[in-house]
Structure formats: structure tokens, C-alpha cells
Coordinates of C-alpha atoms (C1' of nucleotides) in Angstrom, one line a residue:
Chain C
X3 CA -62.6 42.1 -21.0
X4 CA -63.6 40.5 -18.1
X5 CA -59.7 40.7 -15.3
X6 CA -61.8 37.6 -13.5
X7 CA -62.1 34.1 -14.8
X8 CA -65.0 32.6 -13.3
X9 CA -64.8 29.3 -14.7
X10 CA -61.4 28.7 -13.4
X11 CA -61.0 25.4 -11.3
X12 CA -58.6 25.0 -8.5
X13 CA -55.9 27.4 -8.0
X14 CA -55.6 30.3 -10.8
X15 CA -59.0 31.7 -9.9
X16 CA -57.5 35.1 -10.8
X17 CA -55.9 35.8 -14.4
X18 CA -55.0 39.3 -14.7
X19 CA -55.3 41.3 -18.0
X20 CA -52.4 41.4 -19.6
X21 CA -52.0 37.8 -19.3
X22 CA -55.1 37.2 -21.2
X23 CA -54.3 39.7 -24.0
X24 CA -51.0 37.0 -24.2
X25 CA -52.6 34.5 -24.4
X26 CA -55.2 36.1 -27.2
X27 CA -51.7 37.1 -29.2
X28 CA -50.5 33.9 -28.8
X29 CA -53.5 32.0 -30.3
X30 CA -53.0 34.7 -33.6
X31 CA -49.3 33.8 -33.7
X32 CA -50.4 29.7 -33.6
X33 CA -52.8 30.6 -36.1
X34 CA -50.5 31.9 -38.1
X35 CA -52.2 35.9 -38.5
X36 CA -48.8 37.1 -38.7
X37 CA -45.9 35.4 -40.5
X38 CA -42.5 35.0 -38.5
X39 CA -40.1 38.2 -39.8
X40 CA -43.7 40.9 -40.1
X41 CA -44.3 43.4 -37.5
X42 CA -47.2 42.7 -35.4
X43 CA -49.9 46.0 -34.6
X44 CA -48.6 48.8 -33.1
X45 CA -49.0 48.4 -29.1
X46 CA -51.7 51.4 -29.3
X47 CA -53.8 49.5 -32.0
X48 CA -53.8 46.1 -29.7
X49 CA -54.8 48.4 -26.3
X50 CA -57.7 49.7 -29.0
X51 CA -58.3 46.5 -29.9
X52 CA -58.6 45.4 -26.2
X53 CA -60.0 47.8 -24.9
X54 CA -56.7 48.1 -22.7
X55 CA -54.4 50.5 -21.9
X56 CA -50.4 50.5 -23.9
X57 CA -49.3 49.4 -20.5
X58 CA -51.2 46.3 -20.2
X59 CA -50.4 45.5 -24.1
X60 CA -47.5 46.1 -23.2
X61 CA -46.6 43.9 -20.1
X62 CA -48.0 41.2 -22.6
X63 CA -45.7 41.8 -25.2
X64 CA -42.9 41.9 -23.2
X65 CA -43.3 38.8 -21.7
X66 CA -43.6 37.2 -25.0
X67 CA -40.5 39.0 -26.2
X68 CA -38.8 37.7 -23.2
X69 CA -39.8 34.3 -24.4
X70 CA -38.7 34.4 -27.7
X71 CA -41.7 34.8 -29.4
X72 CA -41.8 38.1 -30.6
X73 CA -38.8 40.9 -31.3
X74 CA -39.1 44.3 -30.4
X75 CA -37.1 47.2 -32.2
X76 CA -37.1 50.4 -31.0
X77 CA -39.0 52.6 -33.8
X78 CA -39.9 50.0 -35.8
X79 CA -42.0 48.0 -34.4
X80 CA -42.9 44.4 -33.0
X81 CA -41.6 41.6 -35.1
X82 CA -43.1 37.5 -35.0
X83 CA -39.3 35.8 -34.0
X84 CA -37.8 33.5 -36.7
X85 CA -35.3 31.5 -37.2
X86 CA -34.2 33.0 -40.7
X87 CA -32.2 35.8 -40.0
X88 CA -28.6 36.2 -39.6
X89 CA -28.5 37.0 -35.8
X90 CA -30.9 34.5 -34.7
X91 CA -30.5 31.1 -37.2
X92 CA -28.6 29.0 -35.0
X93 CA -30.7 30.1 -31.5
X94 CA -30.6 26.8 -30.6
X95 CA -27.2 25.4 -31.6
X96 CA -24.7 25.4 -29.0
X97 CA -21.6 23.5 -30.3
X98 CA -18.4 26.3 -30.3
X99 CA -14.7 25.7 -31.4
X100 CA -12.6 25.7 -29.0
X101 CA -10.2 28.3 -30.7
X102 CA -13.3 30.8 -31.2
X103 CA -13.6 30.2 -34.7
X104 CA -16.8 31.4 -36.9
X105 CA -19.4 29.4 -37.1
X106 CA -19.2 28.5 -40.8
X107 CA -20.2 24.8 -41.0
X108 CA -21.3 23.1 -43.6
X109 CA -24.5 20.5 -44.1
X110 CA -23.8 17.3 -45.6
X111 CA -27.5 15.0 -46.2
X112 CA -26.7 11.5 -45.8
X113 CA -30.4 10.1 -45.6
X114 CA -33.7 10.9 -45.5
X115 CA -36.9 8.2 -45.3
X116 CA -40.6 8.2 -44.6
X117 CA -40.7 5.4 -42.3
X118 CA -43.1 4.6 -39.1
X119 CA -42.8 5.7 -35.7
X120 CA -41.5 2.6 -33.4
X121 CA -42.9 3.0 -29.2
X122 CA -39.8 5.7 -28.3
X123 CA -40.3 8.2 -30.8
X124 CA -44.2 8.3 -31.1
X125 CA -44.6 8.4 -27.2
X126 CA -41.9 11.1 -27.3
X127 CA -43.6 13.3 -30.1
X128 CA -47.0 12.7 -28.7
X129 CA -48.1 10.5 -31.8
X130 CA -49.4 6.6 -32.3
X131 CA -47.4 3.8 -32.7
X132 CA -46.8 3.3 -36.2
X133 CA -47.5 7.1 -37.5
X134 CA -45.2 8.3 -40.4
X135 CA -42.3 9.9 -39.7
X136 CA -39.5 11.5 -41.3
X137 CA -36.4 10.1 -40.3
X138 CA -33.1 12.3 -41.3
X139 CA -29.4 11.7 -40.6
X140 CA -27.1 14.2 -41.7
X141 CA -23.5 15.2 -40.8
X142 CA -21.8 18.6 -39.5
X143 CA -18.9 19.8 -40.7
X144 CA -16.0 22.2 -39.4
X145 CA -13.2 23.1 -42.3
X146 CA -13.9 19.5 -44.0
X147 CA -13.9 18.1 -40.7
X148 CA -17.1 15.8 -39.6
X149 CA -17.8 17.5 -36.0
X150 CA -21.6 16.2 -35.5
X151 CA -23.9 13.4 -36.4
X152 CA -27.2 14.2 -36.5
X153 CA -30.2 12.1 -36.5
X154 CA -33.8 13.6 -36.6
X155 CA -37.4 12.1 -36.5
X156 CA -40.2 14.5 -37.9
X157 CA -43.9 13.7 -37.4
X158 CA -44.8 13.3 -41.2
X159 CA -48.2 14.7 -40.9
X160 CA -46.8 18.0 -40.4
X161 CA -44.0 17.9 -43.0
X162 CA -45.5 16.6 -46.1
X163 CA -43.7 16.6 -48.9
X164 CA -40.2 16.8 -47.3
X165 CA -37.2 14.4 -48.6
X166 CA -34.4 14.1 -49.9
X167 CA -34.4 16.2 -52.9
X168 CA -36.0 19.0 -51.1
X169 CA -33.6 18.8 -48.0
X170 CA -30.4 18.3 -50.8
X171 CA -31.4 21.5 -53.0
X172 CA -32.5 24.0 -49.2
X173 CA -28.7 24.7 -48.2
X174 CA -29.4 26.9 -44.6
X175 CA -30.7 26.2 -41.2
X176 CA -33.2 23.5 -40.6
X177 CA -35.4 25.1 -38.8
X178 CA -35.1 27.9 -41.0
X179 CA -36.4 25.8 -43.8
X180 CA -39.4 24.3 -41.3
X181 CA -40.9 27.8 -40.2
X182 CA -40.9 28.9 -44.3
X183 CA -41.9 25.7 -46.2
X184 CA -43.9 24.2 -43.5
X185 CA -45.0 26.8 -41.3
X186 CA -43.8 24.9 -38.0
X187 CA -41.8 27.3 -35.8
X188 CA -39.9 25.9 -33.4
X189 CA -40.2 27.6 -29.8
X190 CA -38.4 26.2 -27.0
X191 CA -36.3 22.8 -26.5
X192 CA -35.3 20.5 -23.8
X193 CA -31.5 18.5 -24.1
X194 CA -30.3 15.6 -22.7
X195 CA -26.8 15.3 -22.6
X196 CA -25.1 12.5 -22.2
X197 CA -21.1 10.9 -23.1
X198 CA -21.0 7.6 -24.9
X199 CA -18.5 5.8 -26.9
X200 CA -18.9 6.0 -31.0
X201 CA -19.5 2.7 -32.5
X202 CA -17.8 1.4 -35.5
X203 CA -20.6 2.4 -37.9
X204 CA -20.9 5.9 -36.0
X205 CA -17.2 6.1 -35.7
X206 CA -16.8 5.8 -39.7
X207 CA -18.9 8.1 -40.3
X208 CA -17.5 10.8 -37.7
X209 CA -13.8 10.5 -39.2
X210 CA -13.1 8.8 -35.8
X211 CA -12.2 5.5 -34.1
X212 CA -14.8 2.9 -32.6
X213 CA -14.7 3.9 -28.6
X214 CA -14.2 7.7 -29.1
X215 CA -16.1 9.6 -26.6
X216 CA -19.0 11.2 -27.9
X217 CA -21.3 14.2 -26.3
X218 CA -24.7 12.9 -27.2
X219 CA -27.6 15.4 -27.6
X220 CA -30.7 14.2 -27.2
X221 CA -33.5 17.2 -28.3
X222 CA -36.9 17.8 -28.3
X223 CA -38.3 20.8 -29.9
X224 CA -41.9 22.5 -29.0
X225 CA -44.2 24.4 -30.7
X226 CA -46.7 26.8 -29.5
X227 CA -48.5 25.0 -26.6
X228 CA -45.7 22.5 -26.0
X229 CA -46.5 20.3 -28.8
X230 CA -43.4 18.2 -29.5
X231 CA -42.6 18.9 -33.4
X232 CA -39.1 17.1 -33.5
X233 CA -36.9 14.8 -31.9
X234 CA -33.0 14.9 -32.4
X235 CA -30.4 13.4 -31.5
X236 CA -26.8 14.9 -32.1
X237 CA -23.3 12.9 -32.1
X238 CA -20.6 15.5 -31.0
X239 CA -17.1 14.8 -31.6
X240 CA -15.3 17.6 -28.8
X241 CA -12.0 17.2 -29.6
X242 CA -11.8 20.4 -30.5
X243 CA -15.3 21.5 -30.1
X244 CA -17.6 22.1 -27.0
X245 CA -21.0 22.5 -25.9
X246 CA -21.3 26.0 -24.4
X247 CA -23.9 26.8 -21.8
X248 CA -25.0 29.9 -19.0
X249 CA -26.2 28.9 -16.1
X250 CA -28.2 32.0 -14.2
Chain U
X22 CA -31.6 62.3 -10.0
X23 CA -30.4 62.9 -13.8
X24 CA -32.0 60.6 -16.2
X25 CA -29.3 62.0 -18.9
X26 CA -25.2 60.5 -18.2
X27 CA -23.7 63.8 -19.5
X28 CA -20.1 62.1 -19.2
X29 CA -21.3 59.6 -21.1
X30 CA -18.5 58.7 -24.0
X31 CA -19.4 56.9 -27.3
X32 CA -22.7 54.6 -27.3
X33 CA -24.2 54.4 -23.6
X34 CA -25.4 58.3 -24.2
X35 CA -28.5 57.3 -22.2
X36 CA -29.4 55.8 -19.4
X37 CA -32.8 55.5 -18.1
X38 CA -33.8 56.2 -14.7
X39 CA -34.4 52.9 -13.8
X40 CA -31.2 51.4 -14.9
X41 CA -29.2 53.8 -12.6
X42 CA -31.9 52.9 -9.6
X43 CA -30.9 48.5 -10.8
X44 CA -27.1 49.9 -10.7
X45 CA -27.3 51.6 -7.1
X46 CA -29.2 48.3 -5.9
X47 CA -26.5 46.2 -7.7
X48 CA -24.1 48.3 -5.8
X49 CA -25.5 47.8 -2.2
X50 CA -26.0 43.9 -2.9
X51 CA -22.1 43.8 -3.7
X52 CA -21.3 46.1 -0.5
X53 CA -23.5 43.2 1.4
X54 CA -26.1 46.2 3.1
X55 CA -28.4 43.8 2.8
X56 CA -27.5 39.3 3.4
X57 CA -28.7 37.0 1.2
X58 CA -32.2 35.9 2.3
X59 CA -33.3 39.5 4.2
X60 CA -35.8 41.4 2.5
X61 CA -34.7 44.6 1.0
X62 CA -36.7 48.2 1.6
X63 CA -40.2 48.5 0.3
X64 CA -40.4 49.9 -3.3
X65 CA -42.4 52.7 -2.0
X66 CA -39.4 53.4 0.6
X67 CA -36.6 53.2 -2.3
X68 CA -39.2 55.1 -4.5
X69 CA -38.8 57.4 -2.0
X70 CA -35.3 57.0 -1.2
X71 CA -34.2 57.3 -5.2
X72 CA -37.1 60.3 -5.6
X73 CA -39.1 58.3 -8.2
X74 CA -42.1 56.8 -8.9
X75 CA -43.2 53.1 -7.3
X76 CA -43.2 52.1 -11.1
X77 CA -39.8 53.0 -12.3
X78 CA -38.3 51.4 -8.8
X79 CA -40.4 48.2 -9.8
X80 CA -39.1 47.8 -13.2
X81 CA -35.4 48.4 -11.9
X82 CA -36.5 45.0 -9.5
X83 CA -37.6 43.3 -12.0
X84 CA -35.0 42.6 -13.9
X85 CA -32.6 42.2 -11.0
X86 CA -35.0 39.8 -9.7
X87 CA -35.4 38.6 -13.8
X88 CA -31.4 38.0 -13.2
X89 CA -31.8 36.0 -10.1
X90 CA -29.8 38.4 -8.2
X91 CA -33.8 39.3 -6.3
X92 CA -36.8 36.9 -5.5
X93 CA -39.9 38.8 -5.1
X94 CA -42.9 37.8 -3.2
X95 CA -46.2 39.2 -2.8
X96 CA -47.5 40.2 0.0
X97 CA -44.1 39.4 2.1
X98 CA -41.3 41.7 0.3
X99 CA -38.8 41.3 -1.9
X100 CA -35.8 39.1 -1.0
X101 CA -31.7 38.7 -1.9
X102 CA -31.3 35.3 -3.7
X103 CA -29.9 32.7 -1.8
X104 CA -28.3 29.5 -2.3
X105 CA -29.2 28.0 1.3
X106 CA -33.3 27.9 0.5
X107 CA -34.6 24.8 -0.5
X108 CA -36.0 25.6 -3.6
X109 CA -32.8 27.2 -4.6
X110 CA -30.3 25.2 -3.2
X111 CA -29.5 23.1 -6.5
X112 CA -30.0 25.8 -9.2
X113 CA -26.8 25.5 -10.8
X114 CA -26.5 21.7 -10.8
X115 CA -28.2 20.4 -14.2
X116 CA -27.7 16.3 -13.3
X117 CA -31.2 14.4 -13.3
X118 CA -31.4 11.1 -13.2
X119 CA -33.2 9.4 -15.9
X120 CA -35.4 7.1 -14.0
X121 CA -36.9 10.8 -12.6
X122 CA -35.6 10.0 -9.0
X123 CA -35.1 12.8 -6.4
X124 CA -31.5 14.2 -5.6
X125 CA -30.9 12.7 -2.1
X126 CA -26.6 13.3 -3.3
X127 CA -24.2 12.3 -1.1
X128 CA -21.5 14.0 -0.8
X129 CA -18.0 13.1 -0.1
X130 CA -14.3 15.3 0.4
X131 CA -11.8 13.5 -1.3
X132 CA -9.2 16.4 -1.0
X133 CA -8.4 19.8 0.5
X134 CA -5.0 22.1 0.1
X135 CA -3.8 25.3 -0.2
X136 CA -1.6 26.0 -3.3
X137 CA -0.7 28.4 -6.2
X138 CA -2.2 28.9 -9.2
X139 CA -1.0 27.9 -12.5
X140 CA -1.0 29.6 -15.4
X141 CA -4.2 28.4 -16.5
X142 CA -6.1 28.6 -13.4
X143 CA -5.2 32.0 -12.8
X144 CA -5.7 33.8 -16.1
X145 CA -9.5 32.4 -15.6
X146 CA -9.9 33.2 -11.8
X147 CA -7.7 36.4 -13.0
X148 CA -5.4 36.5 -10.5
X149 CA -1.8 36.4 -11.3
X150 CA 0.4 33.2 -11.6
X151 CA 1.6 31.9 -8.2
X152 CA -1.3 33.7 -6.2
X153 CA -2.7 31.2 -3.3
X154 CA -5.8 29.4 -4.1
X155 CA -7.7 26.6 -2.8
X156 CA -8.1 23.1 -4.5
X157 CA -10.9 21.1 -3.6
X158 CA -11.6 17.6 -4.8
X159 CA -14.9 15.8 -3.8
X160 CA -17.5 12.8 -5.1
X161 CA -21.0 13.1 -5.5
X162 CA -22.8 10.0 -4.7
X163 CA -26.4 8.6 -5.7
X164 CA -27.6 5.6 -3.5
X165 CA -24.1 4.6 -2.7
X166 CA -22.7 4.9 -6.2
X167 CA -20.6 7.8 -7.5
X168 CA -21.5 9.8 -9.9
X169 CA -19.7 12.9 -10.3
X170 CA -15.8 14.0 -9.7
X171 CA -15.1 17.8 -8.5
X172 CA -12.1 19.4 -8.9
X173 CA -12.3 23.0 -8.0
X174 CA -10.2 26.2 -8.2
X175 CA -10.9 28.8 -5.7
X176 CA -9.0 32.1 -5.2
X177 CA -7.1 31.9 -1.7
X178 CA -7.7 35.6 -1.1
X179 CA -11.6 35.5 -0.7
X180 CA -11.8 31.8 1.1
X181 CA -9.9 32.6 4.2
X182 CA -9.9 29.9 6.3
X183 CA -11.2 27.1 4.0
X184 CA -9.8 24.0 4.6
X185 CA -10.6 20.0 4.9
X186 CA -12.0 20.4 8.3
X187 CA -13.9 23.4 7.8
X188 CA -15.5 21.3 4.3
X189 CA -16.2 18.2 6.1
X190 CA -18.0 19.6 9.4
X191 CA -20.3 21.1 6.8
X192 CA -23.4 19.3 5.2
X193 CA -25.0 21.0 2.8
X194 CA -24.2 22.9 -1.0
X195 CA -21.1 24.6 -1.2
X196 CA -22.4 27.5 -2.8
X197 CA -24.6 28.0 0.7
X198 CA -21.1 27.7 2.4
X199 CA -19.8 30.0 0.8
X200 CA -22.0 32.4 0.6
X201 CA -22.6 32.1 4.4
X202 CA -19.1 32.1 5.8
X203 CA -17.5 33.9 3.1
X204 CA -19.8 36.0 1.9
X205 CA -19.2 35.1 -1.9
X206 CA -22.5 34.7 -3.5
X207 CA -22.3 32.6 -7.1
X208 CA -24.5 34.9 -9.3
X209 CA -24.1 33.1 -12.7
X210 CA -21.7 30.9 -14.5
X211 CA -20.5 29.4 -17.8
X212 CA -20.2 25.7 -18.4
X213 CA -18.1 23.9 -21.6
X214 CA -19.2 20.9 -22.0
X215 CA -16.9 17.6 -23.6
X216 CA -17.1 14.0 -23.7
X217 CA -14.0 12.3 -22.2
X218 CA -12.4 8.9 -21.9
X219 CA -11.9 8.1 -18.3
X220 CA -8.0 7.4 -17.1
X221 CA -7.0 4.9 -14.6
X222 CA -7.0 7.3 -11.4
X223 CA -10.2 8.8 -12.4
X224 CA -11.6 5.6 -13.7
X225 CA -10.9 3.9 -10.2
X226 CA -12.4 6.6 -7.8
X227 CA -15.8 6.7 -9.7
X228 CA -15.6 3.0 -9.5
X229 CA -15.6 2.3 -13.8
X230 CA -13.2 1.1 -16.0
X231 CA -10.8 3.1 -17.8
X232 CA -11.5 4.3 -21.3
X233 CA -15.6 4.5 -19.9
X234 CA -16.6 7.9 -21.7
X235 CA -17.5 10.5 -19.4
X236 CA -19.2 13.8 -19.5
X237 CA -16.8 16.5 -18.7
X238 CA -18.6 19.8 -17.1
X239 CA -16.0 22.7 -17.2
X240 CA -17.4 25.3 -14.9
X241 CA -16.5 29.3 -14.2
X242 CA -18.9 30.9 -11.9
X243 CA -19.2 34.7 -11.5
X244 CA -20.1 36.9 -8.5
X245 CA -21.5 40.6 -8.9
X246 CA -19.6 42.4 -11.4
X247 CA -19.0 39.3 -13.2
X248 CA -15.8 38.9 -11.4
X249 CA -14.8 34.8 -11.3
X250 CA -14.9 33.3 -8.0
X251 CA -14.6 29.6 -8.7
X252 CA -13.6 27.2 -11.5
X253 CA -14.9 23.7 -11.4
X254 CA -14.4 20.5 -13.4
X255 CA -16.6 17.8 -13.1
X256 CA -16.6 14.4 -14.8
X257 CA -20.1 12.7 -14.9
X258 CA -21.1 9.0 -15.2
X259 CA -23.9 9.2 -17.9
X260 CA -25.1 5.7 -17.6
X261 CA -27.9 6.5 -15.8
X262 CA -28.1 10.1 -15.2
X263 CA -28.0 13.1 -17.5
X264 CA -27.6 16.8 -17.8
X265 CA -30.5 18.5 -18.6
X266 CA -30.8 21.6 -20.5
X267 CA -33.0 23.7 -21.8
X268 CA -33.4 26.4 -24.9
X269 CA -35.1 28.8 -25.4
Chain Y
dA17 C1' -43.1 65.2 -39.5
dA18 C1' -45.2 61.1 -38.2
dG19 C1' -45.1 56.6 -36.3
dT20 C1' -43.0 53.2 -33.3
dG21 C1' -41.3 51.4 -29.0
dG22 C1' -39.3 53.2 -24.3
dT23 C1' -39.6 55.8 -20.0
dC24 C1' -41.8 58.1 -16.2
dT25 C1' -45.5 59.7 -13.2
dA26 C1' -49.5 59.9 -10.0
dG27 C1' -53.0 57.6 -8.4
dA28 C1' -56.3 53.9 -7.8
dC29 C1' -57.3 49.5 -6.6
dC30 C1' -56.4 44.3 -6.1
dA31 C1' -54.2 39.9 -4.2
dC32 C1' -51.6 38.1 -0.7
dC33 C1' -49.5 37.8 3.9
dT34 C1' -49.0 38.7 8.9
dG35 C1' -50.3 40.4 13.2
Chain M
dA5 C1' -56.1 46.4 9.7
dG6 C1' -52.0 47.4 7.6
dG7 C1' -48.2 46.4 4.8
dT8 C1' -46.2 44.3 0.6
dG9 C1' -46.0 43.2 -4.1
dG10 C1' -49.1 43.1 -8.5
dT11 C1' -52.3 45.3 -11.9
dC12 C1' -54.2 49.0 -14.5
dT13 C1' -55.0 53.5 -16.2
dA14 C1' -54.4 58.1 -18.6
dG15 C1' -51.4 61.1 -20.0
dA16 C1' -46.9 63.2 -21.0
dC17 C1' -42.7 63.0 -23.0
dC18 C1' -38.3 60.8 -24.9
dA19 C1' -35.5 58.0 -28.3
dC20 C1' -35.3 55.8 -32.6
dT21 C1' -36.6 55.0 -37.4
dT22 C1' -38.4 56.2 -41.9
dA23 C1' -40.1 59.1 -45.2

DNA sequence: AAGTGGTCTAGACCACCTG
DNA sequence: AGGTGGTCTAGACCACTTA
């Protein structure tokens, strides 16, 4: 394996080994070779493989583990990340109660259509104008309590087959339910947060009055290579909940 | 040096070698041997120094340098994170605005006094109820219009001799301030995040209407040893600005 | 006992920066 | 040319898990 790239153009003339073995992992975990939850080879069959030392392999794996797309355990092996498992299913959820409470909330489906993407979303999810989509709305729920309104836009070419029956009868975390039935595992995501005031229709739904200040979540969700695989946006009522972030 | 931690009681029966070299770096960061922006020794001179190996002394820098605490650049040295730098100046300030323009912010002091800490304030700075601290309130402008409203806590103790004068003299982050003339460097914080409604005073100083939603930023931001050094509260116009965030 | 990831070493060489 | 961080190797040994 060649440590130069000679076809490079402008500035990364120089790609250095383990950085290539990444990106050869990579391409296997988009291509699905190993399912999310299985153990990858063992770090001496990929520096066989390679032709690499464990070192290399693994200065490559570790930068993927730092990413979040693998899981290392100590004696067991190297394990494709997923979003099924009890210590990692709500990665991406950041909504706490304010008195520390569990995080036991229940799902409520109020909608779900195959409908066609207006300018907003399809420029957003890198589609055309007018590809299918499947638009969700569903509710949150603390104790009984509605806490988020959630509405989600899915390019339909990659969910077939999802609606409302399928959605009513899964009862775990979405993207849980994505990586197993669909095989689309969602990465990394970029939020926009914003406050806005609930609207009657919005305010009805949320338990709430018209006017209540709302913590709106705009998401999109990646894929491997960056490809946009879902747009959300969430309605949080923070009376007694907050969105909890680390800044570093 | 022992790689073993034979007083080690319950889990932590280990320690590596180069966690102990990351903990005695850790330790000469706090004691402020080296300043923010100075490079620190060669790793072959602390390889030396600690009586290990360049690649053990390497990986104990990378993850302080993984943790921000270090910035590491070839060919130069490696360097103690600073808030003063250009490219780091804004790392803890997650307010984009949505047409994509740059962040020329003007700043402006509202308010500056020496006080005692309430019970709130001070079981979060933890320092004991009636301890002095400094309260600072301030605007944060974009092309003339305000944006943002500071209120910050800081414990009277560490800021010796921080008052109006001293804030409005100065042009530049507060976090570079502060780690310049008081030699409290912001290594990481935590951040709750709310939607509020605006009241009348705060309404009138970020020049909106009462009731206007707001995004409310509640802020605690750690030095070494994850000891609090500051609490903020700011309250965001979202009309046309956002926090961004991302997940990973 | 065997297999996995985790640590550590010694040495070589490369890429980048500065005098 | 010399110093710094960055890459890579080969080999040894340790810690953890499973059988």
C-alpha cells in the first residue's frame, strides 16, 4: 500500500497509512460487510490484511472509535456502533428533566404520509424537488405529559415500505428502528436551535397555550459520507425540561 | 516511574504510564509553569524528563491536546490553549447567524458590581453563601442591533480587581481577559438550554416586546480540575440568529 | 489457555517550520 | 541544517474476556 497519493490535487499531496486503511474500513462499514452490533476483524487480521503493522490498524480504528463509528471492548473485540443498545439508543437526544428524572418517555404516532418533497426539504436532504418523502409527526411524552413535538421528513427512496402501521407496531428508538429495518445508520447531526412561540394548532397538541415559548430543534442527520438521511424538527416544551449540552 | 498505583483502592487498580505522564502535565498547566500560548518542552525532552519513550509521552499529549487543554503543531511545538488566538477566540460561543454572516459582535457593559452570592449562585460556583462575587451584565450587538443579554456570576476571590473600568478599557473576549489578567483559563463548560418569554426590563434592553420568546443559554464553565469559575445566563433573540450544535 | 484490545519500547524515517 | 511533531515498524508484555 502505496503511504503517497500521486493523484492528489492541490493540498493533501500526502495521505499517510493509517488514514487510508480508514478510509478502506469505512467503505466496508457503508457497504454494509459488517452489521452495526458484530465485531469487526481482530486488529492483527486487518494489519495482515494490509500489509500494516497493529499500530497503524490501529491509529485507524481509533480514530473511527473516536468518531462513533466503531466500539472497542477491551477483550472482546471491535464492535460496528449502533443505535440499539441500552447505553447508546438515545446518542443523539438531548432533552433532560430538570429534576434528574429517568429517561422513560413514551412515543405517541400522530401521522405518518408519503408525500413530495417541497424546495426546503429536498435542497436540505440533497434530493429533487418533488421526490417522495416520508413525512412523520409524533409526540414525546414525560409521565403523560406531552414534552416534544416532533416532525420528521425521510427521503422515501431509502425507507420503503415505512408508515404508519409499521412505525405504530416498532415501539423503541427511531433510529434504532432505521439502522435494523432499513439499514440507514445515522452518524453525526447538526442542530439549530432556536425559541419561538407555539401556535394554536401546535399549542393543542403540546398540552399548552398559543404563545408558549418553545425551544425549536431543527436536525439534520448524516450518514457515512455526509449524506443527509433525515431532517427533523423538534417542539420542546422546557418548563420543566432542558436541552443539555458540553462545550469543550 | 511505576506503571502499577499500589495504593490504588477499589476500581482505578491501574494506571497506565501515560495517564500519570497527562496527570503530571495537567498538574504543571494548573500551577501556570507554562502561560497559555508558550510552547511546552519537546516530547523527546519530557520523554526524557518522565524516563519514557517519545511514544508513550505522545499519547499522554494527545489526549490533552484531544481535550483542548494542548494545540499541537508540526514542525513548531506543541502549544497551551488559548482563548486570545484568533482561531480560538469564539470556541465556546455557538450563535451563528442564519444568513451565514461573520461575527463582527459588538459588545457593550451594561453593569458591573461587587456583591454576595446567593444561595443558588454559590452552591454552583461552590463557594459558600454570602462569599463576594462579581456580577457582570453586558449586550452583545450585531450591526447595531442586540442580540444577546449576559448576566454573569464570578467568584470574587479569583477576579481581584475586576470591575466596570477595568471591563470597559478592554476590547476583546472575556475569556482572553481573564485568562490574561487573572490567570483563569475556561477549560470546558455545560450549557441548559430553555425557551423563555421575555419580561418588560429584559424586553426593553434587547429592544423587543415583552412576551417575544427567547432562547435562554444557562452557562457553568470549568477550569482544570473541573472546578467552576463562572456562571452565565444569556437570553438570545432567535429571529435571525441561531445556536448551532452539533452531535456526534 | 487462547484470543482480544491496551501499553510500552527503540529506532527509523518523513513532513513541516525556522534560522 | 537542525529541531519539532507525525508516521510506521517489530516485538514484547499486560489486562480483560471467554471457554
Amino acid at each position: 500500500m502505496a503511504a503517497m497519493n500521486p493523484t492528489g490535487r492541490g493540498k493533501p499531496a500526502f495521505s499517510p497509512l493509517y488514514r487510508q486503511i480508514k478510509a478502506l474500513i469505512t467503505q466496508d462499514l457503508q457497504a454494509g460487510v459488517w452489521k452495526p452490533g458484530t465485531a469487526i476483524p481482530s486488529e492483527l487480521e486487518l494489519a495482515e490484511r494490509f500489509r500494516a503493522s497493529q499500530g497503524t490498524v490501529r491509529k485507524a480504528i481509533d480514530e473511527l472509535a473516536a468518531g462513533n463509528l466503531l466500539v472497542r471492548r477491551q477483550g472482546k473485540g471491535t464492535f460496528v456502533a449502533t443505535h440499539t443498545e441500552q447505553t447508546t439508543r438515545y446518542r443523539f437526544l438531548r432533552l433532560a428533566a430538570d429534576d434528574g428524572s429517568g429517561r422513560g418517555l413514551e412515543r405517541r404516532l400522530l401521522h405518518c404520509e408519503r408525500t413530495r418533497a417541497g424546495a426546503d426539504v429536498a435542497r436540505l436532504l440533497e434530493l429533487k424537488g418533488g421526490d417522495p418523502v416520508v413525512r412523520v409527526r409524533r409526540l414525546l411524552l414525560d409521565r403523560g405529559a406531552p414534552v416534544v413535538l416532533d416532525d420528521i421528513w425521510l427521503p422515501g427512496r431509502l425507507f420503503k415500505g415505512l408508515d404508519a402501521a409499521r412505525l405504530a407496531q416498532y415501539n423503541g428508538p427511531m433510529y434504532a428502528l432505521f439502522e435494523a429495518a432499513f439499514g440507514v445508520q445515522m452518524i453525526r447531526a447538526e442542530e439549530k436551535l432556536r425559541a419561538v412561540a407555539a401556535d394554536a394548532a401546535v399549542a393543542a397538541l403540546l398540552g399548552t397555550k398559543a404563545g408558549t415559548p418553545l425551544l425549536s430543534v431543527e436536525r439534520r442527520a448524516l450518514t457515512y459520507g455526509n449524506r443527509p438521511v433525515e431532517l427533523r424538527r423538534g417542539l420542546y416544551r422546557t418548563e420543566a425540561h432542558h436541552y443539555r449540552n458540553e462545550l469543550q
